[in-house]
Coordinates of C-alpha atoms in Angstrom, one line a residue:
X8 CA 220.9 -55.7 -15.8
X9 CA 218.9 -53.7 -13.4
X10 CA 216.5 -56.6 -12.8
X11 CA 219.4 -58.9 -11.9
X12 CA 220.7 -56.4 -9.4
X13 CA 217.4 -56.0 -7.8
X14 CA 217.0 -59.8 -7.5
X15 CA 220.5 -60.1 -6.0
X16 CA 219.9 -57.5 -3.4
X17 CA 216.4 -58.8 -2.6
X18 CA 217.8 -62.3 -2.0
X19 CA 220.4 -60.9 0.3
X20 CA 217.8 -59.0 2.3
X21 CA 215.6 -62.0 2.9
X22 CA 216.3 -63.3 6.5
X23 CA 217.3 -66.9 6.8
X24 CA 214.7 -69.4 7.9
X25 CA 215.1 -70.6 11.5
X26 CA 215.3 -74.2 12.5
X27 CA 212.7 -74.7 15.3
X28 CA 214.3 -78.0 16.5
X29 CA 217.7 -76.4 16.8
X30 CA 216.2 -73.6 18.9
X31 CA 214.7 -76.1 21.3
X32 CA 218.1 -77.8 21.7
X33 CA 219.8 -74.5 22.3
X34 CA 217.1 -73.5 24.8
X35 CA 217.6 -76.8 26.7
X36 CA 221.3 -76.3 26.8
X37 CA 220.8 -72.9 28.3
X38 CA 218.2 -74.0 30.8
X39 CA 219.7 -77.4 31.9
X40 CA 217.5 -80.4 32.8
X41 CA 213.8 -80.0 33.4
X42 CA 212.4 -81.0 36.8
X43 CA 210.7 -84.0 35.3
X44 CA 214.0 -85.3 33.9
X45 CA 215.7 -84.8 37.2
X46 CA 213.0 -86.7 39.0
X47 CA 213.3 -89.5 36.5
X48 CA 217.0 -89.8 37.0
X49 CA 216.6 -89.8 40.8
X50 CA 214.0 -92.5 40.5
X51 CA 216.3 -94.7 38.4
X52 CA 219.2 -94.1 40.9
X53 CA 216.9 -95.0 43.8
X54 CA 215.7 -98.2 42.1
X55 CA 219.3 -99.3 41.3
X56 CA 220.4 -98.6 44.9
X57 CA 217.3 -100.6 46.2
X58 CA 218.4 -103.5 44.1
X59 CA 222.1 -103.3 44.6
X60 CA 222.3 -102.8 48.4
X61 CA 220.4 -105.9 49.4
X62 CA 222.5 -107.9 46.8
X63 CA 225.7 -106.6 48.4
X64 CA 224.4 -107.3 51.9
X65 CA 223.4 -110.8 50.9
X66 CA 226.8 -111.5 49.3
X67 CA 228.6 -110.3 52.4
X68 CA 226.5 -112.5 54.7
X69 CA 227.1 -115.5 52.4
X70 CA 230.9 -114.8 52.6
X71 CA 230.7 -114.5 56.4
X72 CA 228.8 -117.8 56.7
X73 CA 231.4 -119.5 54.5
X74 CA 234.1 -118.3 56.8
X75 CA 232.1 -119.4 59.9
X76 CA 231.5 -122.9 58.5
X77 CA 235.2 -123.2 57.8
X78 CA 236.0 -122.3 61.4
X79 CA 233.5 -124.9 62.6
X80 CA 235.1 -127.4 60.3
X81 CA 238.5 -126.7 61.9
X82 CA 237.0 -127.2 65.3
X83 CA 235.7 -130.6 64.1
X84 CA 239.1 -131.6 62.7
X85 CA 240.8 -130.6 65.9
X86 CA 238.3 -132.6 67.9
X87 CA 238.9 -135.7 65.9
X88 CA 242.7 -135.2 66.5
X89 CA 242.0 -134.9 70.2
X90 CA 240.0 -138.1 70.3
X91 CA 242.8 -139.9 68.5
X92 CA 245.2 -139.1 71.3
X93 CA 242.8 -139.4 74.3
X94 CA 241.4 -143.0 74.0
X95 CA 238.5 -141.8 71.7
X96 CA 237.0 -139.6 74.4
X97 CA 235.4 -136.3 73.4
X98 CA 236.8 -133.0 74.6
X99 CA 234.8 -131.3 77.4
X100 CA 233.4 -128.0 78.5
X101 CA 234.3 -125.8 81.5
X102 CA 232.7 -122.4 81.3
X103 CA 229.3 -122.3 83.2
X104 CA 226.8 -119.6 82.2
X105 CA 227.4 -116.4 84.1
X106 CA 230.4 -117.8 85.9
X107 CA 234.1 -118.0 85.5
X108 CA 234.5 -121.8 85.5
X109 CA 237.7 -123.7 84.5
X110 CA 238.9 -122.3 81.2
X111 CA 241.8 -124.7 81.0
X112 CA 239.2 -127.6 80.8
X113 CA 237.1 -126.0 78.1
X114 CA 237.3 -127.2 74.5
X115 CA 238.0 -123.5 73.6
X116 CA 241.4 -123.8 75.3
X117 CA 242.1 -127.5 74.8
X118 CA 241.5 -127.7 71.0
X119 CA 243.8 -124.7 70.3
X120 CA 246.7 -127.1 71.0
X121 CA 245.6 -129.4 68.2
X122 CA 245.6 -126.9 65.3
X123 CA 246.9 -123.4 64.5
X124 CA 243.8 -122.6 62.4
X125 CA 241.2 -122.4 65.1
X126 CA 239.6 -119.0 65.6
X127 CA 237.2 -119.0 68.5
X128 CA 235.5 -115.7 67.4
X129 CA 233.0 -116.2 64.6
X130 CA 232.9 -113.6 61.8
X131 CA 229.1 -113.6 62.4
X132 CA 229.5 -112.7 66.1
X133 CA 228.6 -109.1 67.1
X134 CA 228.5 -109.6 70.9
X135 CA 229.5 -106.6 73.0
X136 CA 230.9 -109.0 75.6
X137 CA 234.2 -109.6 73.8
X138 CA 237.3 -107.9 75.1
X139 CA 238.0 -104.6 73.4
X140 CA 241.2 -105.9 71.7
X141 CA 239.2 -108.4 69.7
X142 CA 236.3 -106.1 68.6
X143 CA 234.0 -106.1 71.7
X144 CA 233.2 -103.4 74.2
X145 CA 234.9 -105.1 77.1
X146 CA 231.6 -105.3 79.0
X147 CA 230.9 -108.2 81.3
X148 CA 227.5 -109.9 81.6
X149 CA 226.8 -108.8 85.2
X150 CA 225.1 -105.6 86.3
X151 CA 227.2 -102.5 85.6
X152 CA 229.3 -104.4 83.0
X153 CA 231.2 -106.4 85.6
X154 CA 231.9 -110.1 85.4
X155 CA 233.5 -112.4 82.9
X156 CA 233.9 -111.6 79.2
X157 CA 233.2 -113.7 76.2
X158 CA 235.9 -116.2 75.3
X159 CA 234.3 -118.2 72.5
X160 CA 231.5 -117.7 69.9
X161 CA 231.0 -121.4 69.9
X162 CA 229.5 -123.8 72.4
X163 CA 229.5 -127.6 72.7
X164 CA 226.4 -129.8 73.1
X165 CA 226.3 -130.5 76.9
X166 CA 224.9 -134.1 76.3
X167 CA 228.5 -134.9 75.1
X168 CA 230.1 -133.6 78.3
X169 CA 231.4 -135.7 81.2
X170 CA 230.8 -132.9 83.6
X171 CA 227.7 -131.1 82.5
X172 CA 225.7 -133.8 80.8
X173 CA 222.2 -134.2 82.3
X174 CA 222.7 -138.0 82.1
X175 CA 225.6 -137.7 84.6
X176 CA 223.5 -135.5 86.8
X177 CA 220.7 -138.1 86.8
X178 CA 222.5 -141.4 86.8
X179 CA 226.1 -140.6 87.8
X180 CA 229.5 -140.8 86.2
X181 CA 229.9 -143.2 83.3
X182 CA 226.5 -142.3 81.8
X183 CA 227.8 -139.5 79.6
X184 CA 227.8 -140.0 75.9
X185 CA 231.5 -139.0 75.8
X186 CA 232.9 -141.2 73.0
X187 CA 231.8 -142.4 69.5
X188 CA 230.9 -145.9 70.8
X189 CA 228.1 -144.4 72.8
X190 CA 226.6 -142.4 69.9
X191 CA 224.3 -143.6 67.1
X192 CA 224.7 -141.8 63.8
X193 CA 227.3 -139.2 64.9
X194 CA 226.8 -137.4 61.5
X195 CA 223.4 -136.4 62.8
X196 CA 224.3 -135.4 66.4
X197 CA 225.2 -131.7 67.0
X198 CA 228.6 -131.2 68.6
X199 CA 229.4 -127.5 68.1
X200 CA 227.0 -124.6 67.9
X201 CA 226.8 -120.8 68.3
X202 CA 226.3 -119.4 71.9
X203 CA 223.9 -116.5 72.3
X204 CA 225.4 -113.1 72.1
X205 CA 223.9 -111.6 75.3
X206 CA 222.9 -112.7 78.8
X207 CA 224.6 -115.2 81.1
X208 CA 225.1 -117.8 78.4
X209 CA 227.1 -115.4 76.3
X210 CA 230.1 -116.2 78.4
X211 CA 229.5 -120.0 78.6
X212 CA 230.8 -122.7 76.4
X213 CA 227.7 -124.9 76.5
X214 CA 223.9 -124.7 76.6
X215 CA 221.6 -126.8 78.8
X216 CA 219.6 -128.5 76.1
X217 CA 217.6 -130.5 78.6
X218 CA 215.8 -127.2 79.6
X219 CA 214.4 -126.5 76.1
X220 CA 211.4 -128.7 76.5
X221 CA 209.7 -126.7 79.2
X222 CA 207.1 -125.1 76.9
X223 CA 205.4 -125.3 73.5
X224 CA 208.1 -123.1 71.9
X225 CA 211.5 -124.8 72.4
X226 CA 213.1 -122.4 70.0
X227 CA 212.3 -119.5 72.3
X228 CA 213.9 -121.2 75.3
X229 CA 216.9 -122.3 73.1
X230 CA 217.4 -118.7 71.8
X231 CA 218.2 -117.6 75.4
X232 CA 221.2 -119.9 75.4
X233 CA 222.3 -120.4 71.8
X234 CA 222.2 -118.2 68.7
X235 CA 219.6 -120.1 66.7
X236 CA 219.6 -117.5 63.9
X237 CA 223.4 -116.8 63.7
X238 CA 223.4 -117.5 59.9
X239 CA 220.7 -115.0 59.1
X240 CA 222.4 -111.7 59.9
X241 CA 219.5 -110.7 62.2
X242 CA 217.7 -112.1 65.2
X243 CA 215.0 -114.6 64.3
X244 CA 213.2 -116.5 67.1
X245 CA 211.1 -119.3 65.5
X246 CA 211.6 -122.9 64.4
X247 CA 212.7 -121.8 60.9
X248 CA 215.7 -119.8 62.3
X249 CA 218.9 -121.0 60.7
X250 CA 222.4 -121.3 62.2
X251 CA 225.6 -123.1 61.4
X252 CA 226.5 -126.3 63.3
X253 CA 229.4 -128.6 63.6
X254 CA 228.3 -132.3 63.8
X255 CA 230.0 -134.9 65.8
X256 CA 231.6 -136.6 62.8
X257 CA 233.3 -133.3 61.8
X258 CA 230.9 -132.2 59.1
X259 CA 229.2 -128.8 59.1
X260 CA 225.9 -127.5 57.9
X261 CA 223.5 -124.6 58.0
X262 CA 220.3 -126.0 59.5
X263 CA 216.9 -124.7 60.7
X264 CA 216.3 -125.1 64.4
X265 CA 213.1 -127.2 63.8
X266 CA 215.2 -129.8 61.9
X267 CA 217.3 -130.3 65.0
X268 CA 214.9 -130.1 67.8
X269 CA 211.3 -131.2 68.1
X270 CA 211.0 -132.3 71.7
X271 CA 213.0 -133.8 74.6
X272 CA 212.2 -137.2 73.0
X273 CA 213.1 -136.3 69.5
X274 CA 216.1 -134.1 68.8
X275 CA 219.7 -134.1 67.4
X276 CA 221.4 -133.3 70.7
X277 CA 220.6 -136.2 73.1
X278 CA 222.1 -139.3 71.6
X279 CA 219.8 -141.6 73.5
X280 CA 216.5 -140.4 71.9
X281 CA 215.0 -140.5 68.4
X282 CA 216.2 -138.1 65.8
X283 CA 213.9 -135.4 64.4
X284 CA 211.5 -136.5 61.6
X285 CA 212.9 -133.9 59.3
X286 CA 216.5 -133.0 58.5
X287 CA 217.6 -136.2 56.8

């Protein structure tokens, strides 16, 4: 009986064995995350942000380009409607670079009467020269911010104009390619394009394509008049720069500059010359 009591009391006096794993867990709960664990978590977050942000930026740019192509398509539809009621003649331009011009003659004003869906400000356009009530800074293109403001993101190929075509300047009235019967393959000839966002041509409604052949890099000269990289979300000045274009038949496309212009004798602007070797 005495031995049993001794065994009982001795069993009660033996301290319980500790679980080392449980101790480490409790210590971690008391001390929080280690520095290494925090660095690992931050690294994972940084990696995810680095992957996600470009994807979101790319998705937003794709959406803006889709909207822009839709607006160019509406311009094309309105232009076809204009031709149907004006003996098949093309609409014209009226806003010279750096000047005020005749806005009532410009396609930007005229085509608005043929559809309610035309929006002359592209969602890709970040020019400061727009009036402040449409998202610009209200700054003109002249010194000190004076002068005319931007009235359209888009311009029209001046080879299709009755007033600003180089063919008219060289050979006189009647030599402009101002209707479909004077244009071969209208689906390949550019009609509407993006004007540059800064400088004198930012307030014009047409470029001077005939001036692009003055050097070995026509894309550099063209970029001073038109936004050759409007579709890219950043300024790119080379022959691979892409922008959105409305063709003469009403179709639209995102095209590299080099697929539209090789030289004065081979381009998709002057209907009297050969088309570029690339681009279809």
